[in-house]
Amino acid sequence: MLALSTAFLLTSSDATVRAADCGNVAGPGLDWSGCSKSNIMLQNSDLKGANLFGAHFDSTDLSDTNLTSANLEKATLVRAWVKNVHADGANFKRIEAYRSDFSNVSANGASFANAELQRAVFRGAQLVNADFQKAELGRADFSKANLTGVNFSFANLSRAGLSGAVMQGPVSFSGAFMYLTRIEGLDLSNATGLQQAQLNLACGDKDTKLPSFLKAPTGWPCPPDDPDDKD
């Protein structure tokens, strides 16, 4: 009985600490794992190194927040604002972030592996050496983003917009699905894992530079995207 009572007290104490963590004000290194933080304003917060595993940030404004080295694995950020965020080295694995705005985010070396990022916006983002392996990126917008060293292996890039992105080093497209992926004007001469079958599905133009063993399909350039099909 004494052992059971002690175990109950310890369990109750742990539950109290967990509840208290969810109520804590944003700060570096805190533990908000599994907490609900949806539909609130968290701009300019400092969450460096925070444990945000499985937390809920749907429709939350995280603009200008410091998420450097934070753990957001399996967090939900559907329609969230993640603009101008500092997130170098952060863990975004398996997040759900449909239609979220990551414009101008700095997420160099961050991992978005297996993430759900359909229609997410990464315009102007710094994503050097970021990992998007097996990520769902249908209609994602990477225009003017720095994608140097990015890993898109086995990612779904259907209808994603990469035109205007910066690629100053190798980018891996091994096994990526590139149906109508917009690659107009891109320098892909150093891309790795790129196959002719992928290019035949993608949308490039006369300014798209390819590895020497690949050629531009006769179907290029593609017609413009239908603006009525972007909702």
PDB file of N, CA, C and O in Angstrom, residues 183 194-202 204-205 208-220:
ATOM      1  N   ILE A 183      10.169  24.604 -62.471  1.00  0.00           N
ATOM      2  CA  ILE A 183      11.630  24.738 -62.352  1.00  0.00           C
ATOM      3  C   ILE A 183      12.177  25.684 -63.421  1.00  0.00           C
ATOM      4  O   ILE A 183      13.341  25.618 -63.793  1.00  0.00           O
ATOM      5  N   LEU A 194      18.595  13.334 -60.181  1.00  0.00           N
ATOM      6  CA  LEU A 194      17.584  13.784 -61.142  1.00  0.00           C
ATOM      7  C   LEU A 194      17.559  12.855 -62.353  1.00  0.00           C
ATOM      8  O   LEU A 194      18.605  12.527 -62.923  1.00  0.00           O
ATOM      9  N   GLN A 195      16.368  12.430 -62.765  1.00  0.00           N
ATOM     10  CA  GLN A 195      16.209  11.510 -63.875  1.00  0.00           C
ATOM     11  C   GLN A 195      15.363  12.139 -64.982  1.00  0.00           C
ATOM     12  O   GLN A 195      14.556  13.040 -64.733  1.00  0.00           O
ATOM     13  N   GLN A 196      15.552  11.629 -66.209  1.00  0.00           N
ATOM     14  CA  GLN A 196      14.797  12.160 -67.345  1.00  0.00           C
ATOM     15  C   GLN A 196      13.294  12.039 -67.141  1.00  0.00           C
ATOM     16  O   GLN A 196      12.527  12.931 -67.492  1.00  0.00           O
ATOM     17  N   ALA A 197      12.852  10.944 -66.524  1.00  0.00           N
ATOM     18  CA  ALA A 197      11.418  10.755 -66.305  1.00  0.00           C
ATOM     19  C   ALA A 197      10.832  11.849 -65.419  1.00  0.00           C
ATOM     20  O   ALA A 197       9.675  12.267 -65.609  1.00  0.00           O
ATOM     21  N   GLN A 198      11.618  12.340 -64.460  1.00  0.00           N
ATOM     22  CA  GLN A 198      11.150  13.422 -63.604  1.00  0.00           C
ATOM     23  C   GLN A 198      11.017  14.718 -64.401  1.00  0.00           C
ATOM     24  O   GLN A 198      10.029  15.449 -64.258  1.00  0.00           O
ATOM     25  N   LEU A 199      12.002  14.996 -65.239  1.00  0.00           N
ATOM     26  CA  LEU A 199      11.963  16.209 -66.051  1.00  0.00           C
ATOM     27  C   LEU A 199      10.793  16.182 -67.026  1.00  0.00           C
ATOM     28  O   LEU A 199      10.192  17.224 -67.311  1.00  0.00           O
ATOM     29  N   ASN A 200      10.483  15.013 -67.532  1.00  0.00           N
ATOM     30  CA  ASN A 200       9.370  14.900 -68.480  1.00  0.00           C
ATOM     31  C   ASN A 200       8.040  15.280 -67.852  1.00  0.00           C
ATOM     32  O   ASN A 200       7.095  15.660 -68.554  1.00  0.00           O
ATOM     33  N   LEU A 201       7.946  15.180 -66.529  1.00  0.00           N
ATOM     34  CA  LEU A 201       6.730  15.562 -65.813  1.00  0.00           C
ATOM     35  C   LEU A 201       6.756  17.021 -65.363  1.00  0.00           C
ATOM     36  O   LEU A 201       5.711  17.625 -65.132  1.00  0.00           O
ATOM     37  N   ALA A 202       7.955  17.565 -65.221  1.00  0.00           N
ATOM     38  CA  ALA A 202       8.133  18.899 -64.641  1.00  0.00           C
ATOM     39  C   ALA A 202       7.941  20.005 -65.675  1.00  0.00           C
ATOM     40  O   ALA A 202       7.739  19.745 -66.865  1.00  0.00           O
ATOM     41  N   GLY A 204       9.876  23.201 -67.036  1.00  0.00           N
ATOM     42  CA  GLY A 204      11.034  24.072 -67.163  1.00  0.00           C
ATOM     43  C   GLY A 204      10.902  24.954 -68.388  1.00  0.00           C
ATOM     44  O   GLY A 204       9.841  25.033 -69.009  1.00  0.00           O
ATOM     45  N   ASP A 205      12.003  25.613 -68.769  1.00  0.00           N
ATOM     46  CA  ASP A 205      12.004  26.442 -69.976  1.00  0.00           C
ATOM     47  C   ASP A 205      13.418  26.483 -70.547  1.00  0.00           C
ATOM     48  O   ASP A 205      14.315  25.763 -70.088  1.00  0.00           O
ATOM     49  N   THR A 208      16.309  26.860 -68.080  1.00  0.00           N
ATOM     50  CA  THR A 208      16.582  25.833 -67.079  1.00  0.00           C
ATOM     51  C   THR A 208      17.855  25.084 -67.466  1.00  0.00           C
ATOM     52  O   THR A 208      17.940  24.529 -68.560  1.00  0.00           O
ATOM     53  N   LYS A 209      18.834  25.083 -66.575  1.00  0.00           N
ATOM     54  CA  LYS A 209      20.102  24.401 -66.854  1.00  0.00           C
ATOM     55  C   LYS A 209      20.076  23.005 -66.235  1.00  0.00           C
ATOM     56  O   LYS A 209      19.733  22.845 -65.061  1.00  0.00           O
ATOM     57  N   LEU A 210      20.427  22.009 -67.048  1.00  0.00           N
ATOM     58  CA  LEU A 210      20.324  20.622 -66.638  1.00  0.00           C
ATOM     59  C   LEU A 210      21.687  19.934 -66.630  1.00  0.00           C
ATOM     60  O   LEU A 210      22.618  20.389 -67.299  1.00  0.00           O
ATOM     61  N   PRO A 211      21.818  18.835 -65.884  1.00  0.00           N
ATOM     62  CA  PRO A 211      23.037  18.025 -65.983  1.00  0.00           C
ATOM     63  C   PRO A 211      23.255  17.581 -67.430  1.00  0.00           C
ATOM     64  O   PRO A 211      22.285  17.406 -68.184  1.00  0.00           O
ATOM     65  N   SER A 212      24.494  17.377 -67.801  1.00  0.00           N
ATOM     66  CA  SER A 212      24.826  17.110 -69.208  1.00  0.00           C
ATOM     67  C   SER A 212      24.153  15.861 -69.774  1.00  0.00           C
ATOM     68  O   SER A 212      23.923  15.769 -70.985  1.00  0.00           O
ATOM     69  N   PHE A 213      23.805  14.901 -68.929  1.00  0.00           N
ATOM     70  CA  PHE A 213      23.224  13.647 -69.421  1.00  0.00           C
ATOM     71  C   PHE A 213      21.706  13.711 -69.563  1.00  0.00           C
ATOM     72  O   PHE A 213      21.062  12.713 -69.928  1.00  0.00           O
ATOM     73  N   LEU A 214      21.104  14.868 -69.288  1.00  0.00           N
ATOM     74  CA  LEU A 214      19.659  15.028 -69.402  1.00  0.00           C
ATOM     75  C   LEU A 214      19.333  16.086 -70.456  1.00  0.00           C
ATOM     76  O   LEU A 214      20.167  16.934 -70.784  1.00  0.00           O
ATOM     77  N   LYS A 215      18.117  16.044 -70.969  1.00  0.00           N
ATOM     78  CA  LYS A 215      17.729  17.015 -71.989  1.00  0.00           C
ATOM     79  C   LYS A 215      16.346  17.583 -71.689  1.00  0.00           C
ATOM     80  O   LYS A 215      15.518  16.953 -71.021  1.00  0.00           O
ATOM     81  N   ALA A 216      16.125  18.768 -72.202  1.00  0.00           N
ATOM     82  CA  ALA A 216      14.835  19.424 -71.985  1.00  0.00           C
ATOM     83  C   ALA A 216      13.761  18.716 -72.793  1.00  0.00           C
ATOM     84  O   ALA A 216      13.946  18.442 -73.985  1.00  0.00           O
ATOM     85  N   PRO A 217      12.615  18.390 -72.167  1.00  0.00           N
ATOM     86  CA  PRO A 217      11.520  17.734 -72.895  1.00  0.00           C
ATOM     87  C   PRO A 217      10.932  18.650 -73.962  1.00  0.00           C
ATOM     88  O   PRO A 217      10.989  19.886 -73.852  1.00  0.00           O
ATOM     89  N   THR A 218      10.344  18.045 -74.973  1.00  0.00           N
ATOM     90  CA  THR A 218       9.744  18.833 -76.048  1.00  0.00           C
ATOM     91  C   THR A 218       8.487  19.581 -75.574  1.00  0.00           C
ATOM     92  O   THR A 218       8.055  20.532 -76.211  1.00  0.00           O
ATOM     93  N   GLY A 219       7.927  19.150 -74.446  1.00  0.00           N
ATOM     94  CA  GLY A 219       6.716  19.792 -73.932  1.00  0.00           C
ATOM     95  C   GLY A 219       6.964  21.083 -73.176  1.00  0.00           C
ATOM     96  O   GLY A 219       6.012  21.737 -72.738  1.00  0.00           O
ATOM     97  N   TRP A 220       8.218  21.464 -72.991  1.00  0.00           N
ATOM     98  CA  TRP A 220       8.511  22.725 -72.300  1.00  0.00           C
ATOM     99  C   TRP A 220       8.361  23.883 -73.258  1.00  0.00           C
ATOM    100  O   TRP A 220       8.640  23.736 -74.457  1.00  0.00           O
TER     101      TRP A 220
END
